[in-house]
Short mmCIF file of C-alpha atoms and ligand atoms in Angstrom, two decimals:
data_model
loop_
_atom_site.label_atom_id
_atom_site.label_comp_id
_atom_site.label_asym_id
_atom_site.label_seq_id
_atom_site.Cartn_x
_atom_site.Cartn_y
_atom_site.Cartn_z
CA MET A 1 0.00 0.00 0.00
CA PHE A 2 1.43 3.36 -1.08
CA LYS A 3 0.45 6.82 0.08
CA PRO A 4 1.25 10.10 -1.66
CA THR A 5 3.15 12.98 -0.09
CA ILE A 6 2.51 16.20 -1.95
CA GLY A 7 3.98 19.68 -1.76
CA LEU A 8 3.11 22.66 -3.94
CA GLU A 9 5.11 25.51 -5.41
CA ILE A 10 2.90 28.35 -6.48
CA HIS A 11 4.00 31.34 -8.53
CA ALA A 12 1.88 34.46 -8.81
CA GLU A 13 2.59 37.58 -10.86
CA LEU A 14 1.98 40.64 -8.71
CA ASN A 15 -0.34 43.34 -10.01
CA THR A 16 1.99 46.26 -9.34
CA LYS A 17 2.02 49.25 -11.72
CA THR A 18 5.67 48.79 -12.67
CA LYS A 19 8.15 45.92 -12.95
CA MET A 20 10.32 44.56 -10.12
CA PHE A 21 13.59 46.42 -10.76
CA CYS A 22 12.82 49.13 -13.31
CA SER A 23 10.05 51.60 -14.11
CA CYS A 24 8.64 49.75 -17.15
CA ARG A 25 4.90 49.15 -17.04
CA ASN A 26 3.96 45.76 -15.59
CA GLU A 27 1.89 44.83 -18.62
CA PRO A 28 2.84 41.66 -20.52
CA ASP A 29 0.70 42.74 -23.52
CA PRO A 30 1.25 39.74 -25.82
CA ALA A 31 -0.21 41.66 -28.77
CA ARG A 32 2.69 44.17 -28.68
CA PRO A 33 5.85 42.15 -27.97
CA ASN A 34 8.85 44.02 -26.54
CA SER A 35 6.87 47.24 -26.05
CA ASN A 36 7.35 47.47 -22.26
CA ILE A 37 11.09 46.95 -21.95
CA CYS A 38 14.18 49.00 -21.05
CA PRO A 39 17.93 48.41 -20.64
CA VAL A 40 17.42 47.07 -17.07
CA CYS A 41 14.78 44.39 -17.74
CA SER A 42 16.36 43.41 -21.06
CA GLY A 43 19.63 42.73 -19.21
CA GLN A 44 21.97 45.28 -20.83
CA PRO A 45 25.45 45.48 -19.31
CA GLY A 46 26.14 48.37 -16.97
CA THR A 47 22.54 48.85 -15.83
CA LEU A 48 21.54 48.89 -12.17
CA PRO A 49 18.27 47.57 -10.73
CA THR A 50 16.22 49.30 -7.99
CA ILE A 51 13.72 47.51 -5.73
CA ASN A 52 9.98 48.07 -6.27
CA GLN A 53 8.70 48.74 -2.74
CA GLU A 54 5.11 48.03 -3.71
CA ALA A 55 6.04 44.47 -4.70
CA ILE A 56 7.79 43.88 -1.38
CA ARG A 57 4.72 45.17 0.48
CA LYS A 58 2.45 42.82 -1.47
CA VAL A 59 4.55 39.73 -0.71
CA ILE A 60 4.74 40.59 2.99
CA LYS A 61 0.98 41.11 2.98
CA VAL A 62 0.52 37.55 1.71
CA GLY A 63 2.94 36.28 4.33
CA MET A 64 1.01 38.03 7.10
CA ALA A 65 -2.32 36.70 5.82
CA LEU A 66 -0.84 33.19 6.02
CA LYS A 67 0.43 33.76 9.57
CA CYS A 68 4.07 33.64 8.47
CA ALA A 69 7.00 34.95 10.44
CA ILE A 70 8.41 38.06 8.73
CA PRO A 71 12.13 38.21 9.50
CA PRO A 72 13.29 41.83 9.87
CA HIS A 73 16.18 41.13 7.51
CA SER A 74 15.97 39.76 3.98
CA LYS A 75 18.05 39.83 0.81
CA PHE A 76 18.09 38.97 -2.87
CA ASP A 77 20.24 36.29 -4.49
CA ARG A 78 21.19 35.40 -8.03
CA LYS A 79 19.97 32.11 -9.39
CA ASN A 80 22.21 31.30 -12.34
CA TYR A 81 21.01 29.33 -15.32
CA PHE A 82 20.98 29.75 -19.04
CA TYR A 83 17.81 29.99 -21.01
CA PRO A 84 17.01 32.20 -24.03
CA ASP A 85 14.08 33.91 -22.24
CA LEU A 86 16.39 35.03 -19.41
CA PRO A 87 18.44 37.93 -20.83
CA LYS A 88 20.82 38.38 -17.86
CA GLY A 89 21.75 34.70 -17.62
CA TYR A 90 20.49 34.73 -14.02
CA GLN A 91 17.23 35.36 -12.25
CA VAL A 92 17.10 37.64 -9.23
CA SER A 93 15.43 35.55 -6.54
CA GLN A 94 15.76 34.80 -2.83
CA TYR A 95 17.61 31.82 -1.45
CA ASP A 96 18.35 31.56 2.27
CA GLU A 97 16.65 34.72 3.54
CA PRO A 98 13.15 34.90 2.08
CA LEU A 99 10.69 37.65 2.96
CA CYS A 100 8.28 35.28 4.76
CA GLU A 101 8.71 31.93 6.53
CA SER A 102 6.68 29.27 8.38
CA GLY A 103 3.03 30.04 7.80
CA VAL A 104 -0.11 27.96 7.62
CA LEU A 105 -3.36 27.90 5.68
CA GLU A 106 -6.43 26.02 6.79
CA VAL A 107 -8.74 24.82 4.03
CA ARG A 108 -12.08 23.09 4.04
CA ILE A 109 -12.03 19.81 2.12
CA PRO A 110 -15.46 18.92 0.75
CA MET A 111 -17.30 15.65 1.16
CA ASP A 112 -16.44 14.22 -2.25
CA SER A 113 -12.77 13.66 -1.40
CA GLU A 114 -11.26 10.21 -1.11
CA GLU A 115 -9.85 10.84 2.33
CA GLY A 116 -13.15 11.04 4.06
CA GLN A 117 -16.86 10.89 3.51
CA VAL A 118 -17.37 13.94 5.68
CA PRO A 119 -15.97 17.44 5.11
CA TYR A 120 -12.89 18.20 7.18
CA ASP A 121 -10.46 21.06 7.77
CA LYS A 122 -6.94 20.58 6.53
CA PHE A 123 -3.92 22.51 7.78
CA VAL A 124 -1.19 22.98 5.20
CA ARG A 125 2.03 24.53 6.43
CA VAL A 126 3.68 27.16 4.26
CA ARG A 127 7.48 26.84 4.22
CA ARG A 128 8.24 30.21 2.65
CA VAL A 129 7.04 33.01 0.43
CA HIS A 130 9.69 34.86 -1.50
CA MET A 131 10.14 37.44 -4.21
CA GLU A 132 11.68 36.99 -7.64
CA GLU A 133 11.36 38.24 -11.19
CA ASP A 134 9.55 36.60 -14.08
CA THR A 135 11.29 35.62 -17.32
CA GLY A 136 10.47 36.64 -20.89
CA ARG A 137 8.51 34.41 -23.23
CA LEU A 138 9.66 32.36 -26.20
CA LEU A 139 7.44 32.29 -29.25
CA HIS A 140 7.71 29.57 -31.85
CA PRO A 141 5.95 30.81 -35.02
CA GLU A 142 4.27 27.91 -36.72
CA GLY A 143 6.09 26.54 -39.75
CA SER A 144 9.15 28.76 -39.27
CA ASP A 145 12.73 27.66 -38.54
CA HIS A 146 13.34 30.18 -35.77
CA SER A 147 12.06 31.24 -32.34
CA LEU A 148 11.32 34.75 -31.09
CA VAL A 149 11.77 36.31 -27.64
CA ASP A 150 9.24 38.71 -26.07
CA LEU A 151 10.68 40.44 -23.00
CA ASN A 152 7.50 42.27 -21.90
CA ARG A 153 7.18 39.75 -19.07
CA ALA A 154 10.89 39.84 -18.11
CA GLY A 155 11.28 41.52 -14.72
CA VAL A 156 7.58 41.31 -13.79
CA PRO A 157 7.42 40.83 -10.00
CA LEU A 158 6.80 37.20 -9.23
CA MET A 159 5.97 35.77 -5.84
CA GLU A 160 6.81 32.16 -5.08
CA LEU A 161 5.10 30.26 -2.29
CA VAL A 162 6.34 26.83 -1.19
CA THR A 163 4.32 24.54 1.05
CA GLU A 164 5.56 21.80 3.33
CA PRO A 165 4.69 18.32 1.98
CA ASP A 166 1.49 18.14 4.03
CA ILE A 167 -0.94 17.41 1.21
CA ARG A 168 -2.27 13.87 0.85
CA SER A 169 -4.62 13.93 -2.13
CA ALA A 170 -5.50 15.66 -5.39
CA VAL A 171 -8.59 17.26 -3.82
CA GLU A 172 -6.56 18.73 -0.97
CA ALA A 173 -4.08 20.20 -3.46
CA ARG A 174 -6.84 21.73 -5.59
CA ARG A 175 -8.63 23.22 -2.58
CA PHE A 176 -5.39 24.71 -1.25
CA ALA A 177 -4.66 26.37 -4.59
CA GLU A 178 -8.24 27.66 -4.90
CA GLU A 179 -8.22 29.18 -1.42
CA LEU A 180 -4.85 30.76 -2.07
CA GLN A 181 -6.16 32.35 -5.28
CA LEU A 182 -9.09 33.78 -3.34
CA ILE A 183 -6.73 35.24 -0.71
CA PHE A 184 -4.50 36.80 -3.41
CA ARG A 185 -7.60 38.49 -4.82
CA TYR A 186 -8.89 39.67 -1.43
CA LEU A 187 -5.47 41.18 -0.73
CA ASN A 188 -5.36 42.64 -4.25
CA VAL A 189 -1.79 41.43 -4.73
CA SER A 190 -2.37 39.47 -7.95
CA PHE A 191 -5.19 38.93 -10.43
CA ALA A 192 -4.14 35.27 -10.19
CA ASP A 193 -5.83 34.19 -13.41
CA MET A 194 -4.44 30.72 -14.09
CA GLU A 195 -5.42 30.73 -17.76
CA LYS A 196 -3.38 33.88 -18.31
CA GLY A 197 -0.39 32.39 -16.46
CA GLN A 198 -0.70 34.96 -13.65
CA MET A 199 -0.83 32.05 -11.21
CA ARG A 200 1.07 28.81 -11.88
CA VAL A 201 1.11 25.66 -9.81
CA GLU A 202 3.85 23.05 -9.63
CA VAL A 203 3.37 19.80 -7.80
CA ASN A 204 6.01 17.74 -6.00
CA ILE A 205 4.79 14.23 -5.43
CA SER A 206 6.28 11.05 -4.09
CA LEU A 207 4.78 7.76 -2.98
CA SER A 208 5.85 6.00 0.19
CA GLU A 209 5.04 2.59 1.47
CA VAL A 210 2.74 2.58 4.47
CA LYS A 211 4.10 0.33 7.23
CA ASP A 212 1.96 -0.46 10.29
CA GLY A 213 -0.52 2.11 9.03
CA LYS A 214 2.11 4.87 9.12
CA LEU A 215 4.08 6.88 6.59
CA PRO A 216 7.88 7.02 7.02
CA GLU A 217 8.91 9.51 9.70
CA ASN A 218 11.70 11.28 7.90
CA GLU A 219 12.64 12.21 4.39
CA LYS A 220 15.05 9.26 4.10
CA GLY A 221 12.24 6.76 4.18
CA MET A 222 10.18 8.69 1.65
CA GLY A 223 9.86 7.76 -1.97
CA VAL A 224 11.57 9.60 -4.82
CA LYS A 225 9.67 12.66 -5.92
CA ALA A 226 8.65 13.89 -9.31
CA GLU A 227 7.92 17.53 -10.04
CA ILE A 228 5.06 18.36 -12.39
CA LYS A 229 5.09 21.69 -14.23
CA ASN A 230 2.81 23.52 -16.68
CA LEU A 231 -0.38 23.13 -14.67
CA ASN A 232 -2.57 26.00 -15.78
CA SER A 233 -5.93 25.16 -14.22
CA PHE A 234 -7.20 23.74 -10.94
CA LYS A 235 -8.64 20.82 -12.85
CA ALA A 236 -5.19 20.09 -14.33
CA VAL A 237 -3.65 20.11 -10.82
CA GLU A 238 -6.18 17.54 -9.69
CA ARG A 239 -5.92 15.33 -12.77
CA ALA A 240 -2.10 15.40 -12.90
CA ILE A 241 -1.84 14.31 -9.25
CA ASP A 242 -4.31 11.48 -9.75
CA TYR A 243 -2.37 10.38 -12.83
CA GLU A 244 0.98 10.47 -11.00
CA ILE A 245 -0.37 8.48 -8.05
CA LYS A 246 -1.49 5.79 -10.48
CA ARG A 247 1.72 5.88 -12.56
CA GLN A 248 4.07 5.78 -9.58
CA SER A 249 2.21 3.08 -7.68
CA GLU A 250 2.03 0.85 -10.76
CA ALA A 251 5.77 1.28 -11.28
CA LEU A 252 6.56 0.59 -7.61
CA GLU A 253 4.36 -2.50 -7.59
CA LYS A 254 6.32 -3.83 -10.54
CA GLY A 255 9.52 -3.22 -8.58
CA GLU A 256 10.65 -0.35 -10.82
CA LYS A 257 12.55 2.68 -9.51
CA ILE A 258 11.07 6.19 -9.67
CA VAL A 259 13.42 8.71 -11.25
CA GLN A 260 13.78 12.13 -9.66
CA GLU A 261 12.76 14.34 -12.55
CA THR A 262 10.70 17.22 -13.85
CA ARG A 263 7.59 16.18 -15.75
CA GLY A 264 5.24 18.14 -17.95
CA TRP A 265 1.46 17.80 -18.15
CA ASP A 266 -0.39 17.08 -21.38
CA ASP A 267 -3.93 18.24 -20.77
CA VAL A 268 -5.33 16.66 -23.94
CA LYS A 269 -3.86 13.22 -23.35
CA GLY A 270 -4.39 13.50 -19.59
CA LYS A 271 -0.83 12.32 -18.94
CA THR A 272 2.42 13.55 -17.43
CA TYR A 273 5.63 13.07 -19.42
CA SER A 274 9.32 13.20 -18.59
CA GLN A 275 10.99 16.54 -19.38
CA ARG A 276 14.38 16.54 -17.71
CA GLU A 277 16.19 15.43 -14.60
CA LYS A 278 15.53 17.72 -11.68
CA GLU A 279 18.18 20.35 -10.91
CA GLU A 280 19.60 20.59 -7.42
CA ALA A 281 20.09 23.95 -5.67
CA LYS A 282 23.84 23.63 -6.20
CA ASP A 283 23.29 23.57 -9.96
CA TYR A 284 22.09 27.16 -9.75
CA ARG A 285 25.21 28.50 -8.00
CA TYR A 286 23.23 30.91 -5.83
CA PHE A 287 25.07 33.91 -4.44
CA PRO A 288 23.96 37.25 -2.89
CA GLU A 289 22.87 39.80 -5.50
CA PRO A 290 25.64 42.42 -5.41
CA ASP A 291 23.65 45.15 -7.17
CA LEU A 292 20.80 45.30 -4.62
CA PRO A 293 21.07 46.34 -0.96
CA PRO A 294 19.83 43.87 1.68
CA MET A 295 16.46 44.80 3.16
CA ASP A 296 15.88 45.70 6.81
CA HIS A 297 12.20 46.25 7.54
CA SER A 298 11.32 48.73 10.26
CA GLU A 299 8.57 47.89 12.70
CA GLU A 300 6.66 50.89 11.41
CA PHE A 301 6.86 49.57 7.84
CA LEU A 302 5.57 46.15 8.90
CA ASN A 303 2.79 47.60 11.09
CA LYS A 304 1.59 49.75 8.22
CA ILE A 305 1.30 46.65 6.00
CA LYS A 306 -0.52 44.75 8.72
CA SER A 307 -3.06 47.55 9.08
CA GLU A 308 -3.88 47.28 5.37
CA ILE A 309 -4.94 43.61 5.46
CA PRO A 310 -8.70 43.38 4.86
CA GLU A 311 -11.08 40.80 6.25
CA LEU A 312 -10.03 37.45 4.78
CA PRO A 313 -12.31 34.73 3.37
CA SER A 314 -12.13 32.44 6.44
CA ARG A 315 -13.15 35.25 8.79
CA LYS A 316 -15.90 36.34 6.45
CA ARG A 317 -17.36 32.82 6.36
CA SER A 318 -17.70 32.62 10.13
CA ARG A 319 -19.01 36.17 10.44
CA PHE A 320 -21.68 35.64 7.75
CA ALA A 321 -22.82 32.48 9.53
CA GLU A 322 -23.00 34.24 12.90
CA GLU A 323 -24.48 37.58 11.86
CA TYR A 324 -26.84 36.59 9.09
CA GLY A 325 -27.52 32.91 9.78
CA LEU A 326 -27.03 32.00 6.11
CA GLY A 327 -26.35 28.45 4.87
CA ARG A 328 -22.93 27.25 3.76
CA THR A 329 -23.71 27.43 0.03
CA GLU A 330 -25.07 31.00 0.20
CA ILE A 331 -22.11 32.10 2.32
CA GLU A 332 -19.64 30.58 -0.12
CA ASN A 333 -21.35 32.39 -3.00
CA PHE A 334 -20.95 35.72 -1.17
CA VAL A 335 -17.33 34.94 -0.26
CA GLN A 336 -16.43 34.03 -3.84
CA ASN A 337 -18.40 36.95 -5.32
CA LYS A 338 -16.89 39.57 -3.07
CA ASP A 339 -18.77 42.48 -4.68
CA LEU A 340 -22.11 40.76 -4.28
CA GLY A 341 -21.27 39.93 -0.66
CA GLU A 342 -20.50 43.59 0.01
CA TYR A 343 -23.72 44.66 -1.73
CA PHE A 344 -25.64 42.22 0.46
CA GLU A 345 -24.10 43.79 3.56
CA SER A 346 -25.04 47.31 2.42
CA ALA A 347 -28.63 46.19 1.78
CA MET A 348 -28.73 44.44 5.16
CA SER A 349 -27.51 47.56 6.91
CA GLU A 350 -30.46 49.46 5.34
CA LEU A 351 -32.82 46.69 6.39
CA SER A 352 -31.56 46.63 9.96
CA GLN A 353 -32.20 50.36 10.21
CA TRP A 354 -35.69 49.85 8.89
CA VAL A 355 -36.28 46.99 11.31
CA ASP A 356 -35.10 49.12 14.24
CA GLU A 357 -37.32 52.01 13.24
CA THR A 358 -40.51 50.12 12.47
CA ASN A 359 -40.40 47.39 15.02
CA GLY A 360 -38.45 47.75 18.22
CA SER A 361 -38.60 44.01 18.89
CA ALA A 362 -36.87 43.04 15.65
CA LYS A 363 -33.37 44.21 16.40
CA VAL A 364 -30.26 42.85 14.75
CA GLY A 365 -29.70 39.26 15.78
CA THR A 366 -33.37 38.52 16.43
CA GLU A 367 -35.33 35.89 14.58
CA GLU A 368 -37.06 38.53 12.48
CA PHE A 369 -33.73 39.97 11.42
CA LEU A 370 -32.48 36.52 10.42
CA LYS A 371 -35.64 35.97 8.36
CA LEU A 372 -34.99 39.23 6.56
CA SER A 373 -31.38 38.34 5.86
CA LYS A 374 -32.41 34.98 4.42
CA LEU A 375 -35.00 36.66 2.23
CA CYS A 376 -32.50 39.30 1.10
CA GLY A 377 -29.77 36.72 0.45
CA ASN A 378 -32.20 34.60 -1.49
CA TYR A 379 -33.38 37.44 -3.78
CA LEU A 380 -29.78 38.46 -4.42
CA GLN A 381 -28.56 34.98 -5.26
CA THR A 382 -31.49 33.89 -7.39
CA ASP A 383 -33.44 36.70 -9.07
CA LEU A 384 -30.74 39.38 -9.09
CA GLN A 385 -27.85 37.06 -9.98
CA CYS A 386 -29.98 35.74 -12.84
CA LEU A 387 -30.44 39.30 -14.17
CA LEU A 388 -26.75 40.07 -13.69
CA ASN A 389 -25.82 37.06 -15.80
CA GLY A 390 -22.23 36.93 -14.62
CA GLU A 391 -21.69 40.72 -14.48
CA SER A 392 -20.56 42.41 -11.25
CA VAL A 393 -22.71 44.77 -9.17
CA ASP A 394 -19.59 46.89 -8.87
CA ARG A 395 -19.81 48.70 -12.21
CA PRO A 396 -21.43 51.99 -13.22
CA GLU A 397 -24.07 50.34 -15.44
CA PHE A 398 -25.57 48.58 -12.44
CA LEU A 399 -28.29 50.97 -11.31
CA ILE A 400 -30.00 49.37 -8.30
CA THR A 401 -28.84 51.05 -5.09
CA PRO A 402 -28.67 48.94 -1.92
CA GLU A 403 -31.34 51.28 -0.43
CA ASN A 404 -33.78 50.47 -3.25
CA PHE A 405 -33.01 46.78 -3.06
CA ALA A 406 -33.65 46.82 0.69
CA GLU A 407 -36.96 48.59 0.10
CA LEU A 408 -38.04 45.87 -2.30
CA ILE A 409 -37.19 43.20 0.28
CA CYS A 410 -39.28 45.12 2.85
CA LEU A 411 -42.28 45.14 0.53
CA VAL A 412 -42.02 41.38 0.02
CA TYR A 413 -41.45 40.78 3.71
CA GLN A 414 -44.55 42.76 4.67
CA ASN A 415 -46.63 40.91 2.06
CA LYS A 416 -47.32 44.18 0.30
CA ILE A 417 -46.37 42.59 -3.00
CA SER A 418 -46.33 38.96 -4.09
CA SER A 419 -43.13 37.25 -5.21
CA LYS A 420 -44.41 37.36 -8.77
CA ILE A 421 -44.82 41.14 -8.67
CA ALA A 422 -41.47 41.46 -6.90
CA LYS A 423 -39.81 39.77 -9.83
CA MET A 424 -41.41 42.20 -12.30
CA VAL A 425 -40.47 45.18 -10.13
CA LEU A 426 -36.89 43.97 -9.82
CA GLU A 427 -36.55 43.64 -13.59
CA GLU A 428 -37.77 47.20 -14.06
CA MET A 429 -35.41 48.43 -11.32
CA TYR A 430 -32.57 46.64 -13.07
CA ASP A 431 -33.37 48.34 -16.38
CA THR A 432 -34.07 51.85 -15.15
CA GLY A 433 -32.68 52.17 -11.62
CA ALA A 434 -36.08 53.43 -10.39
CA ASP A 435 -37.09 52.84 -6.79
CA PRO A 436 -39.61 50.05 -6.17
CA SER A 437 -42.57 52.17 -5.03
CA GLN A 438 -42.13 54.34 -8.14
CA VAL A 439 -42.19 51.22 -10.34
CA ILE A 440 -45.27 49.84 -8.57
CA GLU A 441 -47.09 53.16 -8.99
CA SER A 442 -46.23 53.74 -12.63
CA LYS A 443 -46.92 50.17 -13.74
CA GLY A 444 -50.16 49.89 -11.79
CA LEU A 445 -48.82 46.96 -9.81
CA ASN A 446 -50.33 48.11 -6.54
CA GLN A 447 -51.78 45.34 -4.51
CA ILE A 448 -55.55 44.95 -4.63
CA SER A 449 -56.72 45.27 -1.03
CA ASP A 450 -60.22 46.45 -1.83
CA GLN A 451 -62.65 43.90 -0.37
CA SER A 452 -65.38 44.30 -3.01
CA GLU A 453 -62.85 44.06 -5.85
CA ILE A 454 -61.41 40.84 -4.39
CA ASP A 455 -64.90 39.42 -3.79
CA GLY A 456 -65.71 40.10 -7.44
CA ILE A 457 -62.67 38.14 -8.63
CA VAL A 458 -63.52 35.29 -6.22
CA GLN A 459 -67.07 35.03 -7.58
CA LYS A 460 -65.80 34.97 -11.14
CA VAL A 461 -63.26 32.19 -10.36
CA ILE A 462 -65.91 30.12 -8.56
CA ALA A 463 -68.28 30.43 -11.51
CA GLU A 464 -65.59 29.43 -14.02
CA ASN A 465 -64.31 26.39 -12.06
CA PRO A 466 -67.32 24.28 -11.01
CA LYS A 467 -65.35 21.01 -10.85
CA PRO A 468 -62.68 22.11 -8.32
CA VAL A 469 -65.40 23.86 -6.31
CA GLU A 470 -67.37 20.59 -6.16
CA ASP A 471 -64.16 18.67 -5.25
CA TYR A 472 -63.50 21.10 -2.40
CA LYS A 473 -67.03 20.54 -1.10
CA GLN A 474 -66.28 16.80 -1.13
CA GLY A 475 -63.30 17.50 1.18
CA LYS A 476 -60.44 17.80 -1.30
CA GLU A 477 -58.15 20.41 0.32
CA VAL A 478 -55.83 20.69 -2.69
CA SER A 479 -58.66 22.19 -4.73
CA PHE A 480 -58.66 25.17 -2.38
CA GLN A 481 -55.03 25.89 -3.23
CA PHE A 482 -55.85 25.48 -6.92
CA LEU A 483 -58.60 28.09 -6.67
CA VAL A 484 -56.32 30.52 -4.80
CA GLY A 485 -53.88 30.14 -7.68
CA LYS A 486 -56.64 30.98 -10.14
CA ILE A 487 -57.55 34.13 -8.16
CA MET A 488 -53.95 35.29 -8.10
CA ALA A 489 -53.64 34.64 -11.83
CA ALA A 490 -56.92 36.48 -12.57
CA SER A 491 -55.63 39.50 -10.62
CA ARG A 492 -52.24 39.27 -12.40
CA GLY A 493 -50.58 38.57 -9.05
CA LYS A 494 -51.91 41.76 -7.52
CA ALA A 495 -54.55 40.44 -5.11
CA ASN A 496 -53.53 40.58 -1.46
CA PRO A 497 -52.96 36.82 -0.96
CA GLU A 498 -54.27 36.73 2.60
CA MET A 499 -57.48 38.64 1.71
CA ALA A 500 -57.96 36.38 -1.32
CA ARG A 501 -57.79 33.29 0.88
CA GLN A 502 -60.26 34.71 3.38
CA ALA A 503 -62.69 35.78 0.67
CA LEU A 504 -62.54 32.41 -1.05
CA LYS A 505 -63.00 30.55 2.22
CA SER A 506 -66.13 32.48 3.20
CA ALA A 507 -67.54 32.31 -0.33
CA LEU A 508 -67.11 28.54 -0.48
CA ASP A 509 -68.44 28.05 3.05
CA GLY A 510 -71.47 30.11 2.02
CA LEU A 511 -72.16 27.68 -0.82
CA GLN A 512 -72.48 24.69 1.50
ZN1 LIG B 601 12.39 47.74 -17.79
#
């Protein structure tokens, strides 16, 4: 029996305005190759780099969010290797003194994982987060006998995060990477779009024999690891790990040796393939970067960064559960769609004011408040999200203010309009930005609460539906509901539902 030990290396391009060591725009712009370059990032002799403070702040911010230690002293090193997309012949990176060390990230693993049939929380330790620069890109024009180099990406600030080998399955690896992407976006340090290569995941995986139900205690007893590169989607991370577990265990069962190597991922074939033998650190001949001063962070500098960290996804999940009593799925939707979650909170703040003003007993935290938050959450995540069709609420074309949305929820909550009318009103609000009472007035959607008008509709429905009326008299309760439906339809959803029920009940009772 073999068990996998998995560690991840995750690169993310930072969304700073300028590059890491020069003032070129940080804009890879593949349509205009070599448009954002200068002597520094194209590696001309005699040029001197300067450190982009904004990039340093962003990496430290990530470290703090992952509960890392931030050593007061840090420095850059040269990592020497030759590749045509690396103009200097070395990459400026960090070796023995990274910006952040020893953190942890807790992720929720869903029920569908192999490890367990119930969801569980997984702690993955973060070994380090450091700063380096991205390389250029090689282009291989189809059918030609040459390659081209685009240096727009050379010198783009790149953050590298390395985990400890705490991951035990493909699902755990995928969830870790997903949560990390979310955190990068909350912190606004990287757009982290995997398809655009702004976030790249590499997997280190080895299989070890389980003896007496235990994995080997130290690295010596562990299996030989393979490194998988070129994973540009979460799905690919998951599939590549599953493939490697199968490949390595089949090889080990046959008594074959696993080679320590770097493997690529072929997404179409769904297979990993050998690329080259893995380099050791000594192959890179690391040494301190002589052109950049070492960094000593003042306490003030670090405190300032700390104060800029917003509420993170994990905290938001527990707060939304406590304050609004929403279910796990709704909460996750608001956490993933940050703008919508913030809009929900603005609407809820309007609603809580309204609740306080109109009904002293329905203060925040009471049952009535929780009912309102469920109703509000529900309208946002079904009807409004349907209208939005993937667009954000955080754009000028979106016209519904949180105040107006809250007012609509109030009207539904007080039974002043039916859910059918609410839907029509919401559509009109979405198109014009009008407030709900204005829409109701102008479209003649006011609820019918006039007794004689409702009685008239009831009489008409009774006359037109003799069969259900007869069935009801015979004791069939469902026919009553059917007739209520007919009344609502006849009034185009405008009849006050409670009055309609009462009127129907007394009319039918009168017939007996
Ligand atoms: Zn430059």
